[in-house]
Short mmCIF file of C-alpha atoms and ligand atoms in Angstrom, two decimals:
data_model
loop_
_atom_site.label_atom_id
_atom_site.label_comp_id
_atom_site.label_asym_id
_atom_site.label_seq_id
_atom_site.Cartn_x
_atom_site.Cartn_y
_atom_site.Cartn_z
CA MET A 1 33.83 102.99 167.25
CA GLU A 2 36.43 100.47 166.14
CA LEU A 3 40.13 101.41 165.91
CA ARG A 4 43.26 99.55 165.05
CA VAL A 5 45.69 98.73 168.00
CA CYS A 6 49.06 100.23 167.07
CA SER A 7 51.21 99.06 170.13
CA VAL A 8 50.74 97.60 173.56
CA HIS A 9 52.73 98.42 176.70
CA ARG A 10 52.31 96.96 180.18
CA ARG A 11 48.86 98.53 181.02
CA GLU A 12 48.45 100.95 178.28
CA MET A 13 48.24 101.03 174.56
CA THR A 14 48.04 103.19 171.50
CA VAL A 15 45.42 103.06 168.81
CA LEU A 16 45.33 104.61 165.32
CA VAL A 17 42.98 107.68 165.17
CA ARG A 18 42.80 108.74 161.53
CA GLY A 19 46.18 107.23 160.97
CA ARG A 20 47.80 108.74 164.11
CA GLU A 21 49.35 106.94 166.82
CA THR A 22 47.16 108.06 169.90
CA SER A 23 47.57 106.86 173.49
CA ALA A 24 44.40 105.17 174.87
CA THR A 25 43.26 104.30 178.38
CA VAL A 26 42.21 100.67 178.78
CA SER A 27 39.35 98.95 180.86
CA GLY A 28 40.95 96.59 183.46
CA LYS A 29 38.94 93.77 182.19
CA VAL A 30 40.33 93.96 178.61
CA PHE A 31 43.66 92.70 179.86
CA LEU A 32 41.91 89.75 181.59
CA GLU A 33 39.55 88.76 178.69
CA ARG A 34 41.97 88.93 175.70
CA PRO A 35 45.35 90.57 176.27
CA PRO A 36 45.60 93.07 173.33
CA ALA A 37 48.29 92.89 170.60
CA ALA A 38 49.48 95.14 167.81
CA GLY A 39 47.00 94.75 164.91
CA ASP A 40 44.00 94.02 167.05
CA ILE A 41 40.66 95.83 166.53
CA ALA A 42 39.68 97.69 169.59
CA VAL A 43 36.16 98.85 170.54
CA VAL A 44 36.74 102.38 171.66
CA GLU A 45 34.68 104.98 173.47
CA MET A 46 35.77 108.53 173.49
CA GLU A 47 35.93 110.12 176.89
CA GLU A 48 36.75 113.80 176.86
CA GLY A 49 38.37 113.44 173.52
CA LYS A 50 40.62 110.62 174.57
CA PRO A 51 40.09 107.08 173.34
CA HIS A 52 39.10 104.47 176.02
CA VAL A 53 39.45 100.74 174.97
CA VAL A 54 36.42 98.68 176.27
CA GLU A 55 36.86 95.55 174.14
CA ILE A 56 39.22 93.72 171.89
CA LEU A 57 37.40 92.07 168.88
CA PRO A 58 38.17 88.31 168.12
CA ARG A 59 41.11 87.90 165.84
CA ARG A 60 41.15 86.52 162.24
CA ASN A 61 44.67 85.09 162.91
CA SER A 62 47.73 85.86 164.71
CA LEU A 63 51.47 85.43 164.97
CA GLN A 64 52.51 83.98 168.25
CA ARG A 65 55.64 82.80 169.95
CA PRO A 66 56.26 80.51 172.85
CA VAL A 67 57.14 82.14 176.25
CA LEU A 68 57.36 80.47 179.69
CA SER A 69 53.74 80.99 180.44
CA GLY A 70 52.42 79.70 177.16
CA MET A 71 51.96 81.42 173.82
CA GLN A 72 52.26 85.21 173.43
CA VAL A 73 50.54 87.01 170.58
CA ILE A 74 52.98 89.28 168.79
CA ALA A 75 50.65 90.68 166.22
CA ALA A 76 46.96 90.04 165.03
CA ASN A 77 44.90 90.22 161.97
CA ILE A 78 47.70 89.78 159.34
CA ASP A 79 47.39 89.33 155.59
CA LEU A 80 51.03 88.73 154.88
CA ALA A 81 54.30 87.92 156.70
CA MET A 82 57.21 89.67 155.02
CA VAL A 83 60.49 88.00 155.62
CA LEU A 84 62.87 90.83 154.97
CA VAL A 85 66.59 90.00 154.66
CA SER A 86 69.47 91.94 153.23
CA LEU A 87 71.88 90.57 150.58
CA ARG A 88 74.86 91.91 152.57
CA ASP A 89 75.39 93.77 155.92
CA PRO A 90 74.24 91.38 157.40
CA PRO A 91 74.78 88.74 154.81
CA LEU A 92 71.67 86.58 153.62
CA ARG A 93 71.38 83.42 155.51
CA ARG A 94 69.20 80.88 153.83
CA GLY A 95 68.38 79.23 157.15
CA PHE A 96 66.84 82.41 158.40
CA VAL A 97 64.62 82.70 155.49
CA GLU A 98 63.47 78.99 155.62
CA ARG A 99 62.87 79.16 159.37
CA SER A 100 60.75 82.34 159.32
CA ALA A 101 58.79 81.06 156.32
CA ALA A 102 58.08 77.83 157.99
CA SER A 103 57.03 79.61 161.23
CA ALA A 104 54.74 82.05 159.36
CA THR A 105 53.23 79.10 157.40
CA TRP A 106 52.48 77.38 160.55
CA SER A 107 50.63 80.45 161.69
CA GLY A 108 48.52 80.16 158.50
CA LEU A 109 50.02 83.35 156.96
CA GLN A 110 50.97 84.01 153.41
CA VAL A 111 54.75 84.66 152.95
CA MET A 112 56.67 87.02 151.05
CA VAL A 113 60.44 86.95 150.94
CA LEU A 114 62.09 90.30 150.13
CA VAL A 115 65.94 90.60 149.68
CA ASN A 116 66.87 94.14 150.39
CA LYS A 117 70.18 95.92 149.63
CA VAL A 118 70.65 94.62 146.08
CA ASP A 119 72.54 97.75 145.51
CA LEU A 120 75.31 96.01 147.21
CA ALA A 121 75.13 93.05 144.81
CA ALA A 122 78.16 91.29 143.13
CA GLU A 123 78.12 89.37 139.97
CA ASP A 124 78.35 86.04 141.71
CA ASP A 125 75.11 86.70 143.82
CA ARG A 126 73.02 86.21 140.71
CA GLU A 127 72.87 82.53 140.75
CA MET A 128 72.11 82.23 144.62
CA LEU A 129 69.26 84.74 144.23
CA ALA A 130 67.89 82.86 141.17
CA ARG A 131 67.85 79.63 143.17
CA LEU A 132 66.06 81.43 146.12
CA GLU A 133 63.50 82.90 143.72
CA LEU A 134 62.80 79.51 142.11
CA ASP A 135 62.42 77.83 145.58
CA CYS A 136 60.03 80.61 146.73
CA GLY A 137 57.95 80.25 143.66
CA ARG A 138 57.57 76.48 144.14
CA ALA A 139 56.60 76.94 147.68
CA GLY A 140 54.00 79.54 146.90
CA PHE A 141 55.89 82.42 148.64
CA ALA A 142 56.02 85.78 146.98
CA PHE A 143 59.46 87.05 146.21
CA GLY A 144 61.15 90.31 145.62
CA LEU A 145 64.41 92.19 145.25
CA ALA A 146 64.80 95.62 146.43
CA SER A 147 67.07 98.52 147.40
CA CYS A 148 65.94 101.22 149.75
CA VAL A 149 68.86 103.18 148.67
CA THR A 150 68.30 103.21 144.91
CA GLY A 151 64.61 102.66 145.00
CA THR A 152 64.90 99.44 142.91
CA GLY A 153 61.93 97.13 143.30
CA LEU A 154 60.04 99.35 145.64
CA ASP A 155 57.08 99.66 143.29
CA ALA A 156 56.58 95.97 143.17
CA VAL A 157 56.85 95.88 147.08
CA ARG A 158 54.16 98.69 147.20
CA SER A 159 51.87 96.65 144.96
CA ALA A 160 52.46 93.42 146.94
CA VAL A 161 51.65 95.01 150.27
CA SER A 162 49.14 97.86 149.34
CA GLY A 163 45.97 97.64 151.31
CA ARG A 164 47.12 94.71 153.41
CA SER A 165 48.27 94.19 156.91
CA VAL A 166 51.87 92.99 156.82
CA VAL A 167 54.04 91.81 159.59
CA MET A 168 57.80 92.07 159.10
CA THR A 169 60.46 89.92 160.36
CA GLY A 170 64.17 90.16 159.60
CA PRO A 171 67.51 90.25 161.06
CA SER A 172 68.74 93.40 162.76
CA GLY A 173 70.17 95.75 160.01
CA ALA A 174 68.29 94.22 157.14
CA GLY A 175 66.36 97.32 156.58
CA LYS A 176 62.85 97.00 158.14
CA THR A 177 62.66 100.41 159.65
CA THR A 178 64.14 102.01 156.42
CA LEU A 179 61.44 100.28 154.23
CA ILE A 180 58.68 101.32 156.77
CA ARG A 181 59.91 104.80 156.66
CA ILE A 182 59.80 104.87 152.86
CA LEU A 183 56.41 103.17 152.59
CA SER A 184 54.77 105.22 155.45
CA GLY A 185 56.24 108.43 154.34
CA ARG A 186 57.44 109.20 157.74
CA ASP A 187 61.09 110.34 158.47
CA ASP A 188 61.01 110.39 162.34
CA LEU A 189 61.74 106.63 162.75
CA LYS A 190 65.04 105.55 164.02
CA THR A 191 67.13 103.50 161.71
CA GLY A 192 70.86 102.78 161.55
CA PRO A 193 73.48 100.58 163.31
CA LEU A 194 72.10 101.03 166.80
CA SER A 195 68.30 101.04 166.13
CA GLY A 196 66.28 98.55 167.97
CA ARG A 197 69.48 96.67 169.07
CA THR A 198 68.83 97.08 172.80
CA GLY A 199 70.15 93.67 173.62
CA LYS A 200 66.60 92.51 174.50
CA GLY A 201 66.55 88.82 175.34
CA MET A 202 64.02 86.13 174.34
CA HIS A 203 61.60 86.81 177.09
CA THR A 204 61.26 90.64 176.84
CA THR A 205 58.43 92.34 174.91
CA VAL A 206 58.73 92.29 171.29
CA GLY A 207 57.36 95.82 170.89
CA ALA A 208 55.45 95.24 167.74
CA ARG A 209 54.19 98.47 166.18
CA VAL A 210 51.61 99.06 163.40
CA MET A 211 52.54 101.76 161.02
CA PRO A 212 49.88 102.91 158.23
CA MET A 213 51.40 102.91 154.84
CA ALA A 214 50.88 105.64 152.15
CA CYS A 215 49.65 103.10 149.66
CA GLY A 216 46.98 101.83 152.12
CA GLY A 217 47.31 99.08 154.69
CA PHE A 218 49.80 98.60 157.53
CA LEU A 219 53.36 97.42 158.09
CA ILE A 220 54.02 95.85 161.64
CA ASP A 221 57.55 96.19 162.66
CA THR A 222 58.74 93.65 165.21
CA PRO A 223 61.96 95.04 166.89
CA GLY A 224 63.25 92.60 169.48
CA LEU A 225 61.96 89.58 167.71
CA LYS A 226 65.24 88.07 166.28
CA VAL A 227 63.67 85.20 164.31
CA LEU A 228 60.33 83.65 164.13
CA PRO A 229 60.18 80.64 166.49
CA VAL A 230 59.68 77.06 165.40
CA SER A 231 59.97 75.17 168.70
CA HIS A 232 56.20 75.16 169.21
CA ILE A 233 55.58 73.22 166.04
CA PRO A 234 54.87 69.59 166.46
CA ARG A 235 57.30 67.34 164.83
CA GLY A 236 54.83 65.64 162.73
CA GLU A 237 53.56 69.00 161.36
CA MET A 238 56.90 70.38 160.17
CA LYS A 239 56.35 68.93 156.74
CA ASN A 240 53.04 71.13 156.45
CA CYS A 241 55.12 74.25 157.18
CA PHE A 242 56.66 73.59 153.75
CA PRO A 243 53.90 73.87 151.30
CA ASP A 244 56.06 72.43 148.34
CA ILE A 245 57.15 69.46 150.48
CA ALA A 246 53.56 68.98 151.69
CA VAL A 247 52.34 68.49 148.11
CA LEU A 248 55.21 66.27 147.09
CA GLY A 249 54.66 64.20 150.19
CA THR A 250 51.26 63.02 149.26
CA ALA A 251 52.99 60.59 146.89
CA CYS A 252 55.12 58.92 149.61
CA ARG A 253 54.51 55.31 150.21
CA PHE A 254 53.69 55.94 154.00
CA ARG A 255 51.06 58.57 154.76
CA ASP A 256 52.98 59.52 158.03
CA CYS A 257 56.30 59.58 156.15
CA LEU A 258 58.47 62.39 157.69
CA HIS A 259 60.76 62.38 154.59
CA SER A 260 63.86 61.54 156.55
CA GLY A 261 64.97 58.43 154.92
CA GLU A 262 61.76 56.32 154.91
CA PRO A 263 61.49 53.86 151.84
CA GLY A 264 59.34 55.09 148.93
CA CYS A 265 59.73 58.72 149.97
CA ALA A 266 58.56 60.95 147.07
CA VAL A 267 60.12 64.00 148.61
CA LYS A 268 63.59 62.41 148.64
CA ALA A 269 63.01 61.22 145.02
CA ALA A 270 62.00 64.89 144.08
CA VAL A 271 65.41 66.09 145.43
CA GLU A 272 67.14 63.41 143.38
CA GLU A 273 65.35 64.41 140.18
CA GLY A 274 65.68 68.12 140.75
CA SER A 275 62.02 69.33 141.36
CA LEU A 276 62.86 70.10 145.02
CA SER A 277 66.07 71.94 145.79
CA GLY A 278 68.61 70.35 148.16
CA GLU A 279 68.60 73.64 150.00
CA ARG A 280 64.88 73.45 150.75
CA TYR A 281 65.11 69.80 151.76
CA ALA A 282 68.12 70.36 154.04
CA ALA A 283 66.23 73.25 155.79
CA TYR A 284 63.31 71.03 156.35
CA ARG A 285 65.43 68.25 157.79
CA SER A 286 67.33 70.56 160.01
CA LEU A 287 64.06 72.14 161.48
CA LEU A 288 62.56 68.67 161.96
CA GLU A 289 65.79 67.62 163.70
CA GLU A 290 65.55 70.73 165.92
CA VAL A 291 62.04 70.26 166.96
CA SER A 292 62.53 66.49 167.57
CA ARG A 293 65.23 67.25 170.06
CA GLY A 294 63.26 70.00 171.81
N1 GTP B 301 73.25 99.76 150.96
C1 GTP B 301 71.95 99.72 151.62
N2 GTP B 301 71.82 100.04 152.83
C2 GTP B 301 70.60 99.97 153.27
C3 GTP B 301 69.48 99.56 152.52
N3 GTP B 301 68.24 99.60 153.32
C4 GTP B 301 68.74 100.07 154.55
N4 GTP B 301 70.14 100.27 154.49
C5 GTP B 301 70.97 100.61 155.74
O1 GTP B 301 71.01 99.55 156.65
C6 GTP B 301 71.09 99.98 158.00
C7 GTP B 301 70.11 99.30 158.91
O2 GTP B 301 68.77 99.57 158.53
P1 GTP B 301 67.46 99.59 159.43
O3 GTP B 301 66.34 100.00 158.74
O4 GTP B 301 67.68 100.32 160.71
O5 GTP B 301 67.37 98.01 159.80
P2 GTP B 301 66.47 97.26 160.68
O6 GTP B 301 65.97 96.07 159.97
O7 GTP B 301 65.29 98.04 161.10
O8 GTP B 301 67.32 96.89 161.89
P3 GTP B 301 66.89 96.60 163.49
O9 GTP B 301 65.98 97.84 163.85
O10 GTP B 301 68.00 96.71 164.24
O11 GTP B 301 66.08 95.38 163.46
C8 GTP B 301 70.91 101.53 157.95
O12 GTP B 301 72.19 102.17 158.01
C9 GTP B 301 70.20 101.82 156.56
O13 GTP B 301 70.52 102.97 155.99
C10 GTP B 301 69.73 99.38 151.09
O14 GTP B 301 68.78 99.05 150.41
N5 GTP B 301 71.00 99.37 150.71
MG1 MG B 302 64.46 98.79 163.00
ZN1 ZN B 303 58.46 61.08 152.27
#
C-alpha cells in the first residue's frame, strides 16, 4: 500500500496510517535510492501490523535548500507554499515575505501570503496591508488576513488550503503551530514563546512534519527553517522568481535585461508609472544583489 511520509529522522520515519502518525521501519536501500522527506509517498508492506517502507515514489515537486553536500529536500509533493507572517510579535517584515515567496516560486510552487494576528492591528496598519495585498494580487499570490485568537479569516484560509498539501514557512512566533492546531483539530501540539526555538543552526535538520487537516489535505510545519533560502537561485533567474516582474520584463529592450538600470527597461518604467510597487522592485534588486555577491 502507499502511505504519506509524515516525518523523517536519521534512519527511521513515521507515516500516516488512517491519519495517525505511526512509526515505520525502513529498508536500508531506501535511504540510498531516494532519501525520504516529509510529504513523500512511501510504498509500505505491513510486517506483524507494523509498516515497513520498501520504496519512495518519484516526487511531483519539492522544496529544497542548499546544504554543504548539495541540496536537501525539506518537503515533497506540495500544492501550496504558505508564507505565514504575523502583523506584530514578531512584526511583519516585508523582506521576509518577498524572499520566501521568491524561493517558493523558484521551486515551482504556488504561494499564499497569510498575515496572522490581525487582532493586534492598529489603525495605521491598514495602508501597509492594502499595499501588500495589491502587490500579492499582481504577483499571482493568494493573500489572506487572519487571527488565530478571534478566528477572523480562518474560513477563507480553510477554503484556500482544503484538500491540498500545504508547506508553511514563517518566522518563529508567527503562529504556524497555532494555525496547524486549529486546522488539524489537535490540541497536543506545542505552541508559545519557546516552541521550536531550540537554537538549531543552518545545517541541522529542519524537522518538517506533515499534519492532516480536518478540512482534508495536509499542513507541513517546518520548525528550524528560519526562512526559505535564495542562495541557490542563479542570478539571471531571479527575475523569474517574481512573476509580476517576469511579465513586465518581456517588454524590456534587452532580452537578458536584469532590470537593474539597463536602458529601455520596462520594469523600471513600470515602477515610475506605478504599475509595479517600489517595495516589490526594491526586494527584487536586493535579492539580485545578494545572489550576485554569493
Ligand atoms: N494575538 C495573537 N496571538 C497569536 C495568534 N496566533 C498565535 N498567537 C500566539 O503567538 C505565539 C506563537 O505562536 P506559535 O504558533 O507557537 O508560533 P510558531 O510560528 O509555531 O513559532 P515557532 O514554532 O517558534 O516557529 C503563541 O503564544 C500564540 O498563542 C493570533 O492570531 N493573535
Ligand atoms: Mg511552531
Ligand atoms: Zn528590464
